[in-house]
Amino acid sequence: MIPSPQERIVVLDFGSQTTQLIARRVREEGVYCEIHPYRTPIDRIRALAPRGLILSGGPSSVAEAGAPAPDPAIFGLGVPVLGICYGQQVMAQLLGGEVRAADRREFGAAELELLEGGGLFDGPPGSRERVWMSHGDRVVRLPDGFAPIARTPEAPFAAIADPTRAFFGVQFHPEVVHTPGGRAMLGRFVREICGCRGGWDMASYLDRAVSEIRDRVGARRVICALSGGVDSAVAAVLVHRAVGEQLRCVFVDTGVLRRGEAAQVQEVFGHYLKIGLTTVDASKRFLARLEGVVDPEVKRKRIGHEFIEVFEEAARGLGGADFLVQGTLYPDVIESVSVHGPSASIKSHHNVGGLPERLRFELLEPLRELFKDEVRALGRHLGLPGAVLNRQPFPGPGLAIRVLGEVTPERLEIVRAADAIVQEEIGRSEFAPKLWQAFAVLLPVQSVGVMGDGRTYESTCALRAVESVDGMTADWARLPAELLARISNRITNEVRGINRVVYDISSKPPATIEWE
């Protein structure tokens, strides 16, 4: 969905895993922001008519042969530019400065001392802010016209500015939550320096999205890959708002769903929302495809391939369709394929990317440029019930990637039962609204235990609970010991096959939210 271009900030992506967070922070200011590869031609950037440019961080060194660099003509567009980390370094080098490997690399929290506001900061000279660093190189000589506006003990040019041309660079990452003042700094850049007034919201997005879907689909038919999660639910209702009875939803019971999920989906969509729904029980097919598979990437790919097979058959049974709706989001894209730039791929998702050439579906991904909280806001405008909108994110491959090792009906039932206890206990606690996700993982680890008077040798269950805003970064939830003890006690007593429960206290990064 392409919104009105009156106010647009463009981020040029150099491969940072937090590039999407930059866009998210800008959108939080009510200003539309989109991401393009660093190598985007200057004519294309000029045609977008951005109010400002942000150069993202990245894993490369500007000293490397073939290091990513934008067209230097971007500095002649007459719009403000903000370089972040690698973006600062490549800007400094292209404009005549010098960058070298730092004597000491900075990774993690650092104390920033303000030298002057320079438009980015509002604190007085000498004041200090906590920032998040992640760099091995640093600027050692500034281009003409630049001056330092903040420093750290290891980076004398931690923030630089050329106020005449409205060019700025920061060595730290303002987009991450570990830089407490970063959101305000980006807000000042977007609103005060770039002159944006705001106006990007889900109400305006809804109107434009409906219009664009109608124009693209015309009188053709659409089939929706409905999973029951927030993303596919909002995508389905949005498309239904646009094309009505031309949409048919298909829900596939893959056999790797949570307890009661299939019944809930049928109730909400078939009865409450009155959207045409066909349910396909393909659980035996999926489990057969997963037999003997241990590698998580193989699991994901086999589930994705089978999903397409099932949809192809379902579409034929419904008389055919021209479009396949998927609830792909921005985080899906950044963690799966380098769509907007050279960002490193972490894992694949079955709902991201193209379709096999033999299929005649065109992909319709109306949420592809949105973050999870934006999707929920859009869902509220569409009138979806809270029971759907407040559901935790659930991976496309389902419980198959929460059963580490081989997926069998018996192991699925174990993790399904354990997860149901987690959902029940978390759901009635005061922590439920604060959590991004909470779930159980069945580990391929057995250990000795004692139950009653007998010795056991059974499986280990890991509990995972995280807090996050958009899923791009996450911190483990500090759940009280009493709650953890209650969950552990119930699992070991009620779920046959588990005699040990552990709690995952890893953040993202360095870990991912899911274990596979």
XYZ file of C-alpha atoms in Angstrom:
516
model
C 0.000 0.000 0.000
C 1.500 3.324 -1.057
C 0.260 6.270 0.981
C 0.045 9.890 -0.026
C 3.600 11.131 -0.650
C 3.151 14.647 0.770
C 5.329 13.749 3.774
C 7.792 10.929 3.354
C 11.059 10.073 5.067
C 13.229 7.615 3.158
C 15.626 5.277 4.946
C 18.470 3.894 2.852
C 19.292 0.427 4.147
C 22.925 -0.649 4.539
C 22.081 -3.998 6.079
C 21.459 -3.264 9.745
C 19.180 -5.670 11.590
C 17.532 -2.601 13.181
C 16.798 -0.698 9.988
C 13.099 -1.476 10.386
C 13.187 0.079 13.841
C 14.250 3.390 12.339
C 11.161 3.387 10.157
C 9.036 2.373 13.132
C 10.289 5.259 15.265
C 9.622 7.749 12.482
C 6.088 6.418 12.060
C 5.549 6.836 15.791
C 5.923 10.549 15.076
C 2.973 10.342 12.680
C 5.211 10.610 9.619
C 5.245 7.977 6.894
C 8.614 6.314 6.387
C 9.713 3.682 3.908
C 12.926 1.770 3.355
C 14.904 1.357 0.145
C 18.261 -0.278 -0.603
C 21.310 1.963 -0.334
C 21.897 1.372 -4.058
C 18.556 2.887 -5.073
C 19.146 5.124 -8.131
C 19.121 8.836 -7.440
C 16.299 9.412 -9.940
C 14.115 6.975 -8.005
C 14.900 8.720 -4.699
C 14.206 12.106 -6.248
C 10.865 10.841 -7.562
C 9.857 9.827 -4.026
C 10.222 13.489 -3.010
C 11.382 12.739 0.536
C 11.375 15.423 3.215
C 14.539 13.853 4.584
C 16.911 10.899 4.277
C 18.198 8.563 6.972
C 21.201 6.349 6.275
C 20.989 3.180 8.363
C 23.699 1.260 10.138
C 25.193 -1.881 8.669
C 27.671 -4.702 9.287
C 30.288 -3.543 6.783
C 33.389 -1.395 7.195
C 33.793 1.583 4.881
C 37.443 0.525 4.524
C 36.483 -2.776 2.880
C 36.734 -3.146 -0.869
C 33.253 -2.897 -2.332
C 31.743 -1.544 0.897
C 28.132 -0.391 0.432
C 27.856 3.242 -0.573
C 24.961 5.324 -1.895
C 25.067 7.574 -4.900
C 26.853 10.727 -3.620
C 24.202 12.724 -5.470
C 21.874 12.170 -2.484
C 23.745 14.984 -0.759
C 22.656 17.321 -3.527
C 18.914 16.717 -3.135
C 18.553 19.700 -0.824
C 16.947 17.714 2.010
C 18.225 16.977 5.531
C 20.285 13.799 5.951
C 20.883 11.803 9.130
C 23.545 9.079 9.132
C 23.356 6.404 11.834
C 26.482 4.395 12.755
C 27.688 3.017 9.386
C 25.508 5.692 7.810
C 27.476 8.381 9.626
C 30.762 6.839 8.530
C 29.862 6.485 4.867
C 28.482 10.038 4.812
C 31.659 11.413 6.374
C 33.860 9.545 3.906
C 31.853 10.518 0.828
C 31.916 14.192 1.879
C 35.704 14.289 2.368
C 36.221 13.125 5.954
C 38.212 10.136 7.151
C 37.154 6.910 8.856
C 39.471 4.408 10.539
C 39.226 1.300 12.664
C 38.806 2.327 16.277
C 41.500 1.496 18.799
C 38.765 0.085 20.984
C 35.451 -1.109 19.612
C 32.270 0.005 21.351
C 29.445 -2.488 21.789
C 26.726 -1.791 24.309
C 25.829 1.103 26.588
C 27.905 4.282 26.483
C 27.640 7.723 28.073
C 27.176 10.540 25.585
C 28.304 14.040 26.562
C 26.511 16.837 24.713
C 28.679 19.625 23.344
C 25.816 21.591 21.820
C 22.272 20.822 20.716
C 22.817 21.177 16.998
C 19.101 20.627 16.471
C 19.207 16.953 17.431
C 19.503 17.284 21.213
C 17.653 19.515 23.629
C 19.940 19.131 26.657
C 22.430 21.843 27.662
C 26.159 21.484 26.877
C 27.816 19.174 29.365
C 24.688 17.133 30.002
C 24.888 13.392 29.501
C 22.670 10.750 27.926
C 22.847 6.974 27.767
C 23.162 5.595 24.235
C 23.698 2.218 22.574
C 26.865 1.730 20.535
C 27.744 -1.027 18.082
C 30.760 -0.158 15.935
C 34.355 -1.045 15.155
C 35.188 1.960 12.949
C 34.881 5.639 13.765
C 35.202 9.028 12.101
C 38.637 10.535 12.815
C 38.488 13.617 10.578
C 35.352 15.597 9.822
C 34.355 16.825 6.371
C 34.374 20.573 5.772
C 31.400 22.290 7.381
C 30.909 19.672 10.117
C 31.479 20.099 13.844
C 31.087 17.678 16.758
C 27.934 18.095 18.826
C 28.395 15.131 21.197
C 31.140 12.708 22.230
C 31.894 9.612 24.276
C 35.227 8.644 25.828
C 35.909 6.348 22.859
C 34.281 8.420 20.087
C 35.104 12.147 19.983
C 32.744 12.535 17.014
C 29.855 10.490 18.437
C 27.454 13.059 16.946
C 28.290 15.579 14.242
C 26.417 18.287 12.364
C 26.673 20.564 9.364
C 23.786 22.926 10.215
C 24.103 24.885 6.982
C 23.216 21.841 4.858
C 21.191 20.110 7.623
C 23.471 17.063 7.558
C 23.816 15.087 10.783
C 25.569 11.915 11.871
C 25.478 9.842 15.040
C 27.727 6.914 15.884
C 25.151 5.343 18.208
C 21.764 3.760 17.463
C 18.880 6.085 18.411
C 16.291 3.631 17.101
C 16.800 0.958 19.783
C 15.147 1.028 23.193
C 18.600 0.930 24.827
C 19.000 4.598 23.786
C 16.317 6.191 26.005
C 16.423 9.574 24.294
C 16.685 8.160 20.795
C 13.010 8.367 19.897
C 12.879 12.047 20.878
C 16.039 12.709 18.865
C 14.557 11.095 15.754
C 11.374 13.063 16.373
C 13.285 16.336 16.378
C 15.022 15.363 13.145
C 11.757 14.488 11.419
C 9.580 17.314 12.680
C 11.877 20.243 13.442
C 14.699 19.693 10.953
C 12.752 18.059 8.080
C 9.616 20.122 8.760
C 7.133 17.230 8.759
C 3.766 17.894 10.403
C 2.526 14.306 10.784
C -0.739 12.747 9.669
C 0.287 9.132 9.062
C -2.236 6.964 10.919
C -4.210 3.801 10.394
C -7.462 5.580 9.627
C -5.965 7.237 6.560
C -4.095 4.039 5.696
C -7.361 2.093 5.760
C -9.017 4.343 3.203
C -6.064 4.192 0.834
C -5.606 0.445 1.277
C -9.231 -0.344 0.487
C -9.091 1.818 -2.614
C -5.862 0.230 -3.841
C -7.098 -3.326 -3.241
C -10.294 -2.607 -5.198
C -8.330 -1.119 -8.067
C -5.921 -4.043 -8.217
C -8.412 -6.884 -7.783
C -11.223 -5.529 -9.923
C -13.821 -8.249 -10.452
C -11.431 -11.151 -9.866
C -11.610 -13.643 -7.009
C -9.416 -13.798 -3.928
C -8.493 -16.591 -1.540
C -7.036 -15.831 1.892
C -4.528 -17.921 3.794
C -6.252 -17.541 7.148
C -4.253 -18.752 10.140
C -6.348 -17.277 12.926
C -3.556 -14.986 14.099
C -3.723 -11.202 14.194
C -1.947 -10.660 10.882
C -4.015 -12.907 8.654
C -7.211 -11.874 10.470
C -6.643 -8.182 9.801
C -5.558 -8.892 6.226
C -8.711 -10.940 5.633
C -11.093 -8.351 7.064
C -9.328 -5.550 5.195
C -9.622 -7.374 1.874
C -13.231 -8.297 2.656
C -13.959 -4.608 3.287
C -12.580 -3.904 -0.180
C -14.003 -6.742 -2.310
C -16.735 -8.400 -0.225
C -17.954 -11.758 -1.519
C -15.086 -11.978 -4.001
C -13.018 -13.155 -1.026
C -13.062 -16.702 0.270
C -11.020 -17.583 3.368
C -9.449 -20.986 3.783
C -8.300 -22.159 7.179
C -5.904 -25.095 7.210
C -5.633 -27.267 10.283
C -1.957 -28.165 10.005
C -1.902 -30.369 13.070
C 0.666 -28.042 14.681
C -1.819 -25.560 16.125
C -2.480 -24.635 19.722
C -5.274 -26.234 21.719
C -8.740 -25.124 20.594
C -7.401 -22.910 17.813
C -9.343 -24.420 14.917
C -12.680 -24.099 16.737
C -11.960 -20.487 17.670
C -11.129 -19.499 14.107
C -14.346 -21.021 12.783
C -16.387 -19.279 15.469
C -14.900 -15.817 14.906
C -14.802 -15.779 11.111
C -17.645 -18.062 10.182
C -20.178 -16.837 12.704
C -19.089 -13.484 14.134
C -17.548 -11.747 11.112
C -19.695 -13.580 8.540
C -16.793 -14.054 6.128
C -16.957 -17.078 3.837
C -14.750 -19.749 5.396
C -13.641 -23.195 4.264
C -11.779 -25.388 6.762
C -9.343 -28.027 5.530
C -8.065 -30.696 7.918
C -4.603 -31.456 6.529
C -2.994 -32.440 9.823
C -2.009 -35.927 8.661
C -0.352 -34.521 5.546
C 1.739 -32.030 7.488
C 2.802 -34.529 10.113
C 3.825 -36.970 7.395
C 5.989 -34.250 5.816
C 7.653 -33.593 9.180
C 8.409 -37.220 9.976
C 12.077 -37.665 10.814
C 12.902 -33.968 10.304
C 15.118 -32.321 12.926
C 16.591 -29.257 11.182
C 14.397 -26.168 11.856
C 14.907 -24.686 8.387
C 13.812 -27.952 6.790
C 10.733 -27.910 9.011
C 9.847 -24.394 7.914
C 10.351 -25.118 4.239
C 8.407 -28.361 4.265
C 5.517 -26.714 6.065
C 5.624 -23.831 3.607
C 5.619 -26.134 0.588
C 2.775 -28.226 1.975
C 0.841 -25.058 2.749
C 1.032 -24.032 -0.879
C -0.023 -27.513 -2.016
C -3.074 -27.421 0.237
C -4.053 -23.971 -0.948
C -3.708 -24.945 -4.561
C -6.118 -27.828 -4.007
C -8.489 -25.698 -1.930
C -8.612 -23.002 -4.575
C -9.448 -25.543 -7.271
C -12.198 -26.919 -5.064
C -13.665 -23.446 -4.717
C -13.643 -22.888 -8.448
C -10.309 -21.115 -8.671
C -8.925 -17.781 -7.516
C -6.646 -15.118 -8.898
C -5.111 -13.717 -5.703
C -3.736 -15.249 -2.524
C -3.882 -12.980 0.540
C -1.119 -13.316 3.104
C -0.557 -11.448 6.346
C 3.113 -10.703 5.733
C 4.507 -7.917 7.945
C 7.679 -5.834 7.903
C 9.408 -7.959 10.593
C 8.628 -11.097 8.557
C 10.405 -9.546 5.620
C 13.486 -8.283 7.428
C 14.060 -11.636 9.142
C 13.476 -13.709 6.047
C 14.779 -12.177 2.859
C 16.651 -9.068 1.853
C 13.722 -7.376 0.173
C 14.652 -3.777 0.833
C 18.406 -4.181 1.034
C 21.343 -6.391 2.025
C 20.089 -7.158 5.544
C 21.308 -10.513 6.738
C 18.786 -13.346 6.602
C 18.129 -15.071 9.942
C 15.371 -17.538 9.199
C 12.732 -18.216 6.609
C 8.988 -17.864 6.955
C 6.535 -19.832 4.884
C 4.444 -16.725 4.233
C 7.226 -14.570 2.805
C 8.483 -14.485 -0.733
C 7.218 -15.597 -4.098
C 5.036 -18.495 -5.112
C 5.948 -21.508 -7.220
C 5.786 -20.615 -10.909
C 3.163 -23.283 -11.622
C 0.630 -21.458 -9.445
C -1.450 -18.731 -10.967
C -2.042 -16.847 -7.741
C -0.896 -13.267 -7.498
C 0.235 -12.416 -3.999
C -1.830 -9.794 -2.193
C 0.022 -8.643 0.925
C -1.803 -5.559 2.225
C 0.112 -5.446 5.521
C 3.614 -5.937 4.142
C 4.801 -2.472 5.150
C 3.223 -2.454 8.629
C 4.460 -3.340 12.079
C 2.484 -5.458 14.516
C 1.132 -2.610 16.614
C 0.088 -0.778 13.439
C -1.731 -3.919 12.328
C -3.593 -4.055 15.637
C -4.526 -0.378 15.299
C -5.788 -1.075 11.777
C -7.780 -4.025 13.104
C -9.490 -1.786 15.640
C -10.552 0.542 12.847
C -11.941 -2.501 11.029
C -13.959 -3.574 14.072
C -12.188 -6.842 14.912
C -12.909 -8.172 18.415
C -10.288 -7.883 21.138
C -10.083 -11.676 21.385
C -8.488 -11.654 17.930
C -6.472 -8.432 18.113
C -4.897 -9.170 21.477
C -3.657 -12.625 20.561
C 0.056 -13.142 20.898
C 2.083 -13.600 17.699
C 2.215 -17.231 16.632
C 4.754 -18.501 14.087
C 3.550 -19.766 10.725
C 5.168 -23.177 11.267
C 3.259 -23.376 14.554
C 4.234 -25.783 17.292
C 6.559 -27.581 14.884
C 9.296 -25.083 15.782
C 8.459 -25.264 19.483
C 9.180 -28.977 19.425
C 12.952 -29.037 19.106
C 14.033 -32.152 17.278
C 11.642 -34.527 15.541
C 7.968 -33.605 15.473
C 5.713 -36.492 16.413
C 2.035 -36.576 17.456
C 3.103 -37.548 20.969
C 5.623 -34.695 21.341
C 3.156 -32.227 19.853
C 0.551 -33.198 22.415
C 3.081 -32.696 25.206
C 4.008 -29.154 24.130
C 0.368 -28.355 23.340
C -0.682 -29.308 26.862
C 2.203 -27.410 28.441
C 1.496 -24.338 26.332
C -2.186 -24.389 27.316
C -1.128 -24.166 30.975
C 1.214 -21.266 30.192
C -1.559 -19.391 28.374
C -4.045 -20.021 31.170
C -1.776 -18.921 34.007
C -0.341 -15.913 32.157
C -3.817 -14.935 30.950
C -5.218 -14.556 34.439
C -2.174 -12.734 35.792
C -1.547 -9.005 35.766
C 1.388 -9.515 33.401
C -0.649 -10.598 30.355
C -1.021 -7.077 28.842
C 2.713 -6.433 29.229
C 3.944 -9.483 27.335
C 4.644 -9.746 23.626
C 4.730 -13.538 23.784
C 4.712 -16.305 26.362
C 4.896 -19.967 25.416
C 6.348 -23.402 26.121
C 9.122 -25.139 24.183
C 9.751 -28.873 24.309
C 13.476 -29.568 24.363
C 15.164 -32.732 23.055
C 16.695 -33.144 26.497
C 15.752 -35.795 29.032
C 16.806 -35.822 32.629
C 16.340 -37.855 35.769
C 13.520 -36.951 38.092
C 11.497 -38.349 40.947
C 7.720 -38.602 40.977
C 6.150 -40.308 43.931
C 8.507 -43.079 44.903
C 9.659 -43.745 41.374
C 12.541 -42.585 39.205
C 11.635 -40.834 35.937
C 13.618 -40.039 32.828
C 11.538 -37.526 30.929
C 11.662 -34.360 28.835
C 12.528 -30.775 29.696
C 10.186 -27.873 28.984
C 11.496 -24.332 28.545
C 9.287 -21.347 29.310
C 9.741 -18.244 27.150
C 8.148 -14.889 28.019
C 9.301 -11.621 26.449
C 8.374 -7.962 26.378
C 8.631 -6.054 23.100
C 7.090 -3.207 21.145
C 7.398 -4.582 17.620
C 9.212 -7.909 17.818
C 12.435 -6.565 16.322
C 14.074 -6.462 19.748
C 12.807 -8.080 22.937
C 13.742 -8.479 26.565
C 12.927 -11.444 28.761
C 10.058 -10.796 31.126
C 10.814 -10.562 34.835
C 7.917 -12.740 35.899
C 7.556 -13.217 39.654
C 8.858 -16.412 41.177
C 5.375 -17.294 42.430
C 3.941 -17.282 38.904
C 6.833 -19.281 37.493
C 6.524 -21.782 40.314
C 2.800 -22.195 39.688
C 3.338 -22.795 35.960
C 6.181 -25.232 36.608
C 4.208 -27.126 39.230
C 1.190 -27.488 36.975
C 3.214 -28.635 33.966
C 5.148 -31.285 35.853
C 1.986 -32.522 37.552
C -0.468 -32.347 34.647
C 1.604 -33.018 31.538
C 2.788 -36.583 31.261
C 6.278 -36.663 29.743
C 7.787 -33.555 31.393
C 9.648 -33.670 34.691
C 11.721 -30.484 34.480
C 10.872 -26.856 33.616
C 13.460 -24.115 32.926
C 13.032 -20.392 32.237
C 14.703 -18.670 29.266
C 16.329 -15.362 30.309
C 17.839 -14.473 26.912
C 17.056 -11.185 25.177
C 16.783 -10.482 21.449
C 19.481 -9.908 20.343
C 21.539 -12.040 20.799
C 18.834 -14.728 20.882
C 15.682 -14.795 18.788
C 12.236 -14.938 20.388
C 11.511 -18.409 19.053
C 13.998 -21.193 19.710
C 13.991 -22.390 16.090
